[in-house]
Protein backbone atom coordinates (compact mmCIF):
# COMPACT_ATOMS: atom_id res chain seq x y z
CA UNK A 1 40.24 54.20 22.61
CA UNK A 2 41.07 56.28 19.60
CA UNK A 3 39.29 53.84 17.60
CA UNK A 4 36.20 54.05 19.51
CA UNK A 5 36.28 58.19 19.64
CA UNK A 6 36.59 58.79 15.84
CA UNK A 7 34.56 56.18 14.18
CA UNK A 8 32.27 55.06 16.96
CA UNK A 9 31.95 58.17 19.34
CA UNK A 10 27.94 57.88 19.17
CA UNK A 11 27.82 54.89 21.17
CA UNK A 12 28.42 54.29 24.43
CA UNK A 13 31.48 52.23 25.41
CA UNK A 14 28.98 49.40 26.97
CA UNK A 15 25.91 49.14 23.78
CA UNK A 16 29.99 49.00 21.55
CA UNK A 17 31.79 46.29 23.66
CA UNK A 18 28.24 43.83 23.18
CA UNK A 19 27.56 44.67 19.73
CA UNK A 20 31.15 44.36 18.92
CA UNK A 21 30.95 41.31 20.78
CA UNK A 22 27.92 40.19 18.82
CA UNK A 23 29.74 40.75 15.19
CA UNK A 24 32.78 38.94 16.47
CA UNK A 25 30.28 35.68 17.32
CA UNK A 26 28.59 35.82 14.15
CA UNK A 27 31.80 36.53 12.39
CA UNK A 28 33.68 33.15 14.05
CA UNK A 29 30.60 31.07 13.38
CA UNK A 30 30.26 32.10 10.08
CA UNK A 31 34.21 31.40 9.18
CA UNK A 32 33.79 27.57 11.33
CA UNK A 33 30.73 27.31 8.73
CA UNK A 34 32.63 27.95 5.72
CA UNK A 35 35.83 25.94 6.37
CA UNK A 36 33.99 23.24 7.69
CA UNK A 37 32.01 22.71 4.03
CA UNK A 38 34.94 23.22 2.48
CA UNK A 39 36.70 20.54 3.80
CA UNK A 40 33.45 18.14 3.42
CA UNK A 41 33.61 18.90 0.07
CA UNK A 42 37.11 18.24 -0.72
CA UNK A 43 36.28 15.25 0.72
CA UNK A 44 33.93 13.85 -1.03
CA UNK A 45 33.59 15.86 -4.05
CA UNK A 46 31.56 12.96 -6.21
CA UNK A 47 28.51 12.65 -3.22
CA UNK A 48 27.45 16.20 -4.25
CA UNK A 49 24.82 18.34 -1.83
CA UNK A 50 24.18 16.40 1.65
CA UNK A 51 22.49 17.74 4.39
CA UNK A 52 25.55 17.88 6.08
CA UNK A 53 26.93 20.68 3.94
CA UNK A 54 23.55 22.64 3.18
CA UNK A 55 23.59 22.86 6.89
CA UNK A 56 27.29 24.57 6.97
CA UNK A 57 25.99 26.83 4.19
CA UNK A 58 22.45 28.05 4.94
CA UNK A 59 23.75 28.79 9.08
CA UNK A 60 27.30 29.80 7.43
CA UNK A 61 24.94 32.38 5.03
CA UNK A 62 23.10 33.37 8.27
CA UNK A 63 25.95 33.93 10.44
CA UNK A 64 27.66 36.30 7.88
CA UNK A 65 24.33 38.11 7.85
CA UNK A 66 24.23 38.94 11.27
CA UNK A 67 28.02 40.14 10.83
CA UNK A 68 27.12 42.39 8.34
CA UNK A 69 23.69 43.94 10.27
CA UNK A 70 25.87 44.51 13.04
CA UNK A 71 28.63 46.84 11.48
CA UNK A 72 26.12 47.75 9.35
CA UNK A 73 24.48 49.16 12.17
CA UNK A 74 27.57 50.80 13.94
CA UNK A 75 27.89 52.86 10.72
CA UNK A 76 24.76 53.59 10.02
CA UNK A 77 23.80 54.99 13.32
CA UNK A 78 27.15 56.73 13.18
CA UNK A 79 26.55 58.28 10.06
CA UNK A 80 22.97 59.28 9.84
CA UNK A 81 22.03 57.28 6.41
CA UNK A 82 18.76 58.68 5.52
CA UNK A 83 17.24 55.14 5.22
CA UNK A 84 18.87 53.23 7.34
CA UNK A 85 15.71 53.57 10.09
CA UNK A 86 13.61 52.55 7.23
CA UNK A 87 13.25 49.81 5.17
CA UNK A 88 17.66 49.23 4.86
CA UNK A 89 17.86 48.24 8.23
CA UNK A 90 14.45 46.38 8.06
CA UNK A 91 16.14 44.22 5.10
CA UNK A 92 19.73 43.71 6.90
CA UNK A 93 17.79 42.56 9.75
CA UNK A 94 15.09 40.18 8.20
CA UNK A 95 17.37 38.20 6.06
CA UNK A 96 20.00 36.72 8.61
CA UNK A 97 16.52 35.33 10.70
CA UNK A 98 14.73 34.17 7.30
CA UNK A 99 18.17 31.98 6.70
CA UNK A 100 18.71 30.97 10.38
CA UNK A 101 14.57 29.54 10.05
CA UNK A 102 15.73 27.96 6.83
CA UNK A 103 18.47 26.23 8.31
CA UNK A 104 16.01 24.71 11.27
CA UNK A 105 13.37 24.35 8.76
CA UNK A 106 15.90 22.17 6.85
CA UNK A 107 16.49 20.12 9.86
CA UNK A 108 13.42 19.89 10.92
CA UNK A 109 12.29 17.93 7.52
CA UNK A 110 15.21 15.37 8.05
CA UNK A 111 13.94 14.99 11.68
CA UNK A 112 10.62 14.37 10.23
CA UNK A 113 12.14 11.76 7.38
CA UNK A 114 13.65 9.41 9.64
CA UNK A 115 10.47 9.71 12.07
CA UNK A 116 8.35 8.30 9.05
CA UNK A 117 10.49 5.78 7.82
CA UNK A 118 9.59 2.20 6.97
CA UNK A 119 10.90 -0.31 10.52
CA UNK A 120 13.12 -1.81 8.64
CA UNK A 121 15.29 0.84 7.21
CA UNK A 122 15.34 2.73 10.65
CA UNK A 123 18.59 1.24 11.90
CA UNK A 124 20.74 1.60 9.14
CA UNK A 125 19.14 4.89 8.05
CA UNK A 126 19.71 6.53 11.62
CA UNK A 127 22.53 5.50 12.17
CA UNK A 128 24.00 8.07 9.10
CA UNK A 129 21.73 10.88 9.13
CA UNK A 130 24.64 13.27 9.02
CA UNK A 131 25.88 12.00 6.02
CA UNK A 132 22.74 10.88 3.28
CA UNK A 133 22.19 12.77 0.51
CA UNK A 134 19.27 15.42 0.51
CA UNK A 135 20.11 16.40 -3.23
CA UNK A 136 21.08 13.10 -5.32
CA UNK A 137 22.46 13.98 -8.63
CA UNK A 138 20.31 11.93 -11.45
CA UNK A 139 22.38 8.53 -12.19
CA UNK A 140 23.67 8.66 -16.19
CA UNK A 141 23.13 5.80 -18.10
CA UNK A 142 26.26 3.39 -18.26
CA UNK A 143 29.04 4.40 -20.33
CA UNK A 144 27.94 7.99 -20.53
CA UNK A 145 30.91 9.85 -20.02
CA UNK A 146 29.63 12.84 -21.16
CA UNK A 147 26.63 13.35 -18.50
CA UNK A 148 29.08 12.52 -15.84
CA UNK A 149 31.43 15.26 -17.00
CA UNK A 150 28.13 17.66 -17.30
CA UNK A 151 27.43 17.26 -13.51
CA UNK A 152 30.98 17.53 -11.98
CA UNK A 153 31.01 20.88 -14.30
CA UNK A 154 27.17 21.82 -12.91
CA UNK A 155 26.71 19.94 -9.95
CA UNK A 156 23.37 22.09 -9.57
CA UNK A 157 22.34 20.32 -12.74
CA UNK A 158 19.79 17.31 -12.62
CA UNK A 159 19.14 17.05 -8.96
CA UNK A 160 16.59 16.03 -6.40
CA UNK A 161 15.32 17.19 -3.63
CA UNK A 162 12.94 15.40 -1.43
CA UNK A 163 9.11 16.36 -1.04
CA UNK A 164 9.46 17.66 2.55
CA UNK A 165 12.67 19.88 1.65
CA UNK A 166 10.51 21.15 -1.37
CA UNK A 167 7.67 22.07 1.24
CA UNK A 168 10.45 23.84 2.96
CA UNK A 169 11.80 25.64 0.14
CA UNK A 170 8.72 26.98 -0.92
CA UNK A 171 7.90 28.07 3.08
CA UNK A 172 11.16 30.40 3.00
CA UNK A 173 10.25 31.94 -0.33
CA UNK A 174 7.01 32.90 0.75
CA UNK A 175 8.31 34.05 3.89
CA UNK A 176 11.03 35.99 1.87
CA UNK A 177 8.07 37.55 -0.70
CA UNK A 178 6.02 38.74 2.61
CA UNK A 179 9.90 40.45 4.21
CA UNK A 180 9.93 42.18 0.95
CA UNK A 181 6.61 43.46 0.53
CA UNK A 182 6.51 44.44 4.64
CA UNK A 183 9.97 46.34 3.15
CA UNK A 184 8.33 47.92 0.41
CA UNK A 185 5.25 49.64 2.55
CA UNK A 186 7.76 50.54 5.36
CA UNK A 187 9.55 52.27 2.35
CA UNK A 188 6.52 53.86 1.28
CA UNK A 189 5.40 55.00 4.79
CA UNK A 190 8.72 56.68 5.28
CA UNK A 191 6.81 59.43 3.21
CA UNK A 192 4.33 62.16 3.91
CA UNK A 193 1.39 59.31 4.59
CA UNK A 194 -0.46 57.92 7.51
CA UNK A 195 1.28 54.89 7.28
CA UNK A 196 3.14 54.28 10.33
CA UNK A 197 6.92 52.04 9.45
CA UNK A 198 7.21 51.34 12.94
CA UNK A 199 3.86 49.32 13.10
CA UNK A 200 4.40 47.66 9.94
CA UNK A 201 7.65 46.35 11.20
CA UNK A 202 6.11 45.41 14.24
CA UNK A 203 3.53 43.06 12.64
CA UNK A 204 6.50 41.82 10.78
CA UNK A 205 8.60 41.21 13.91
CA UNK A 206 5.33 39.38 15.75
CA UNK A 207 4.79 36.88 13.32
CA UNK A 208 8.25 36.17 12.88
CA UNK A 209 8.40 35.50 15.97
CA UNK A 210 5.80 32.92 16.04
CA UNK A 211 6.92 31.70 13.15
CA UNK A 212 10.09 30.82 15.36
CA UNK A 213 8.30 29.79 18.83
CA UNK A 214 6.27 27.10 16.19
CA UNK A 215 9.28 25.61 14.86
CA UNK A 216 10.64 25.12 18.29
CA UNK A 217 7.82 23.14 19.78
CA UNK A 218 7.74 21.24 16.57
CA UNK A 219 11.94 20.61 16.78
CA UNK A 220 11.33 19.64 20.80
CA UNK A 221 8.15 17.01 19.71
CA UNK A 222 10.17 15.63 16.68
CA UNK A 223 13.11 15.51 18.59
CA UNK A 224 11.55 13.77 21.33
CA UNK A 225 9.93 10.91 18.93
CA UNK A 226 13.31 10.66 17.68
CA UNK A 227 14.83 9.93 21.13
CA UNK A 228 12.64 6.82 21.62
CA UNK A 229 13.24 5.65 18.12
CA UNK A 230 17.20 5.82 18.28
CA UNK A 231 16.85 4.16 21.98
CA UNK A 232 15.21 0.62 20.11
CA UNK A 233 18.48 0.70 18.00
CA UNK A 234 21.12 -1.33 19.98
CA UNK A 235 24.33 0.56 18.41
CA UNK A 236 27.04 2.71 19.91
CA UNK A 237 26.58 5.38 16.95
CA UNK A 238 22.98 5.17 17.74
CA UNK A 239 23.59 6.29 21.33
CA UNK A 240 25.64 8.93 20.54
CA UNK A 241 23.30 9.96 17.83
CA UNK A 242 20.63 9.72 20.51
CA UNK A 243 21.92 12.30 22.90
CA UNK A 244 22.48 14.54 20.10
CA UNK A 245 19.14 14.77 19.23
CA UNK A 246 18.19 15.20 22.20
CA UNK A 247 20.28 17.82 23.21
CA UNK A 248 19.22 19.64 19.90
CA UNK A 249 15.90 19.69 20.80
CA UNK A 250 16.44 20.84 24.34
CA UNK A 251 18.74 23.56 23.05
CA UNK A 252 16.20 25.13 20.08
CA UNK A 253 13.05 24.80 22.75
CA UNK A 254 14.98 27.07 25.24
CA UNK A 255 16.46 29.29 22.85
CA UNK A 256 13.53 29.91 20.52
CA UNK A 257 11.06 30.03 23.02
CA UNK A 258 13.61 32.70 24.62
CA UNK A 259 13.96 35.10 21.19
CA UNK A 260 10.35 34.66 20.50
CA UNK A 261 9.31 36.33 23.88
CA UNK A 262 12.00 39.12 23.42
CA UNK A 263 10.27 40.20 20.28
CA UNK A 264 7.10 39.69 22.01
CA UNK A 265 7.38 41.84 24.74
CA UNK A 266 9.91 44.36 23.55
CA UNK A 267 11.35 45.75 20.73
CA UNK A 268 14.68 44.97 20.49
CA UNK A 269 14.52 43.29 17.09
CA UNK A 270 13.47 46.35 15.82
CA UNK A 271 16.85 48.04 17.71
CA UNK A 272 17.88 49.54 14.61
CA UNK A 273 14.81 52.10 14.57
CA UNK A 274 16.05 53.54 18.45
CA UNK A 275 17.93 56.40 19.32
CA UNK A 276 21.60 55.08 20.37
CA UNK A 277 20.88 56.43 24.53
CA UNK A 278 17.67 54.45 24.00
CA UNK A 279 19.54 51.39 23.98
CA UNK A 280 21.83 52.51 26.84
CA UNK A 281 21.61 50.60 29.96
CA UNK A 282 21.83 47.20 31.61
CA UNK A 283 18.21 46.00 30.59
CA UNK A 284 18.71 46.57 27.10
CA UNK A 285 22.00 45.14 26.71
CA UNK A 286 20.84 41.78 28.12
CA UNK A 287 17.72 41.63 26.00
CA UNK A 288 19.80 41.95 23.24
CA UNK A 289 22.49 39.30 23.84
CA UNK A 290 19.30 37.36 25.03
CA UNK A 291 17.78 37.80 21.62
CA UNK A 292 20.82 37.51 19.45
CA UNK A 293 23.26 35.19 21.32
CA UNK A 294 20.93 33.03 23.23
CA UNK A 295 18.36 32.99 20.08
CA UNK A 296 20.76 32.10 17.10
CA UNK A 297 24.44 32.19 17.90
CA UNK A 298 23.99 29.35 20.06
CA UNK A 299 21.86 27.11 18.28
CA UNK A 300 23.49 27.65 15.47
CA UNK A 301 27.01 26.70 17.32
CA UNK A 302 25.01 23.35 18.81
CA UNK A 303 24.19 22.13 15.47
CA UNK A 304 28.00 22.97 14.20
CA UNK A 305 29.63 21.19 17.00
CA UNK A 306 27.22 17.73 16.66
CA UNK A 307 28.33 17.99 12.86
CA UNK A 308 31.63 18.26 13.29
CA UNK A 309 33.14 15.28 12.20
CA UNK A 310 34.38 14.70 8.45
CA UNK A 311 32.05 12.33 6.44
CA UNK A 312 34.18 9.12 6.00
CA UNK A 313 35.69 9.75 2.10
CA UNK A 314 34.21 7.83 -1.20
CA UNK A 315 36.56 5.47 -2.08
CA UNK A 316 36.73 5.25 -5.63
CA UNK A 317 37.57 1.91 -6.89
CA UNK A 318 39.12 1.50 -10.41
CA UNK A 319 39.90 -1.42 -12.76
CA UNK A 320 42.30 -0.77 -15.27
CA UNK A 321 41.91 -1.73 -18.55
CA UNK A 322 43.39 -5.20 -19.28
CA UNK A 323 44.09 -7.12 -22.34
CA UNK A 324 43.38 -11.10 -22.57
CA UNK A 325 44.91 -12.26 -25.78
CA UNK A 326 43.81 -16.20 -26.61
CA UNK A 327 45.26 -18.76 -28.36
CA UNK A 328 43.60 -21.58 -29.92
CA UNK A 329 45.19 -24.06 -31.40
CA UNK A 330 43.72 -27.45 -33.36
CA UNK A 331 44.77 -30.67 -32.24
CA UNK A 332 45.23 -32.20 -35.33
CA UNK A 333 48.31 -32.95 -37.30
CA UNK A 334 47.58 -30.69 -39.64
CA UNK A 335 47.91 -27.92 -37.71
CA UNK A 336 51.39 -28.00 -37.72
CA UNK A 337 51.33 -28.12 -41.46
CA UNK A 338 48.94 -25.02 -42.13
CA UNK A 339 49.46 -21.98 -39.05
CA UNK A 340 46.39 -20.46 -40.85
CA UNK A 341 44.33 -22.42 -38.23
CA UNK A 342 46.24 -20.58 -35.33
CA UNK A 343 43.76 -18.28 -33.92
CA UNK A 344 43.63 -14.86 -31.68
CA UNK A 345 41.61 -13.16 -30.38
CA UNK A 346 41.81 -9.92 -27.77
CA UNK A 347 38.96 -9.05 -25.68
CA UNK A 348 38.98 -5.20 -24.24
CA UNK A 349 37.33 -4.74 -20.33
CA UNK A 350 37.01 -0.99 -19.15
CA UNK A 351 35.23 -1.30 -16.30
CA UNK A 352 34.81 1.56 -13.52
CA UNK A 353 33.05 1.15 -10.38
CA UNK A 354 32.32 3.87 -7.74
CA UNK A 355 32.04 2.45 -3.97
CA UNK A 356 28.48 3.63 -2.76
CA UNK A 357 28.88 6.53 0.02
CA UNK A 358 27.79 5.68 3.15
């Protein structure tokens, strides 16, 4: 209790235990992220970026966000920062959401990639989701040692993304441009000027929100399509795969559509504006574990868990270099007589082969 008297005496001991409670989720899910990509990529080092691990980083990014908003906002409220009502706690707040969308966003596109592919690539396609690439590294020439060398030194270097994941790229850096300019005027408003911060941030927080109650009903319909695909493949992997999917899409329909009617009719997204006994109270505390830990901590766990197996390792396959020395050797009886018709010759085979990941 000591702890809670000197550094967090302005909050009550309820609003503490669930924000503290928050930060710890966020926290744990953002350390699962982390170790989990780090062991996929110790893995399989040579596959480079698959969707598996930009999934464990962009939800790994957004999980450490939220850490950081929450005990940013324990101090801040604690402390009186000058800005942190303003456009600081605007920031801390927008950019954990803007990488949890990415993250869905990202999925969202693979959902929509298997959905459109050709009948005869469905099964085996499916089937591995988890593990194709989304960035391929360009294939060097043969023999070019020093373009393979180049990539494992720069594996950002030379790669491709696909034309939906581009779409999505681009969607999240707009999204991030508008955040900062919405930043900028709440900055400017916190001056002597009619601009009101609180409305800006509002208009902010709605569209966001539909933004996320969008991307839900598109996850549930994609999802759904998905279902009835995976159930024409006759495959155990594609029945567990299956149920997956469909839990997925169950899970961000609920979740989403839940968050996206917080913001609507409330303001708890915008909890870092209120005065701390504002917040005090049994109503507020469940909107905000509705919004935080219903909305993205357990999503974000959902897709962690159905990823959690290790991609099966690339088994590189080597054949040493070998020698084959010849001799040829004339028939005739002269060849005994002259050895200058005794022949060799060596022929050198390097020769390295890399098994294709799954």
């Amino acid at each position: 209790m000591a702890f809670e008297t000197t550094a967090f005496s302005c909050y009550p001991l309820t609003l503490l235990v669930t924000i503290l409670a928050l930060m710890f989720v966020d926290g744990f899910l953002a350390c699962i992220a982390f170790t989990q990509l780090t062991r996929i990529h110790l893995r399989n080092q040579q596959v480079g970026w698959t969707r598996q691990k930009v999934l464990h980083l962009v939800i790994g990014s957004s999980n450490l966000g939220y850490f950081i908003y929450f005990i940013s906002t324990l101090i801040a409220t604690c402390e009186e920062w000058p800005c942190w009502s303003h456009a600081c706690g605007f920031i801390l707040m927008a950019l954990p959401n803007i990488l949890f969308l990415a993250a869905f966003l990202l999925l969202l596109s693979f959902w929509v990639d298997l959905c459109h592919q050709a009948n005869d690539e469905e099964e085996d396609d499916e089937e591995n989701s988890t593990q194709q690439a989304l960035l391929d590294n360009v294939k060097s020439k043969p023999g070019s040692s020093n373009s393979r060398r180049r990539c494992r030194c720069c594996p950002l270097q030379g790669i491709h993304v696909g034309s939906r994941q581009k779409f999505v790229i681009v969607v999240v850096v707009l999204i991030f441009i508008l955040m900062m300019s919405f930043a900028m005027i709440i900055w400017i408003g916190a001056g002597k000027n009619p601009i009101d911060s609180s409305i800006v941030a509002e208009v902010y927080v709605d569209f966001f929100a539909a933004t996320v109650l969008l991307l839900g009903g598109a996850l549930g319909c994609y999802g759904l399509l998905l279902f009835f695909k995976l159930r024409k493949v006759r495959s155990e992997t594609a029945s567990s795969e299956m149920w997956k999917v469909a839990g997925l899409a169950v899970v961000s329909v609920i979740c989403f559509s839940s968050s996206a009617l917080v913001a609507f009719l409330t303001d708890i997204p915008l909890s870092y504006q209120w005065n701390v006994k504002k917040l005090n109270g049994v109503k507020a505390l469940v909107l905000l574990i509705l919004y935080y830990f219903i909305g993205s901590s357990v999503p974000s766990a959902f897709v962690l868990w159905i990823m959690r197996e290790l991609p099966p390792p690339v088994i590189v396959s080597r054949q040493e270099q070998s020698r084959v020395i010849t001799f040829i050797r004339r028939n005739t009886p002269t060849s005994m007589d002259h050895p200058q018709y005794w022949a060799t010759t060596t022929s050198l085979k390097n020769q390295v082969s890399k098994a294709s990941p799954i």
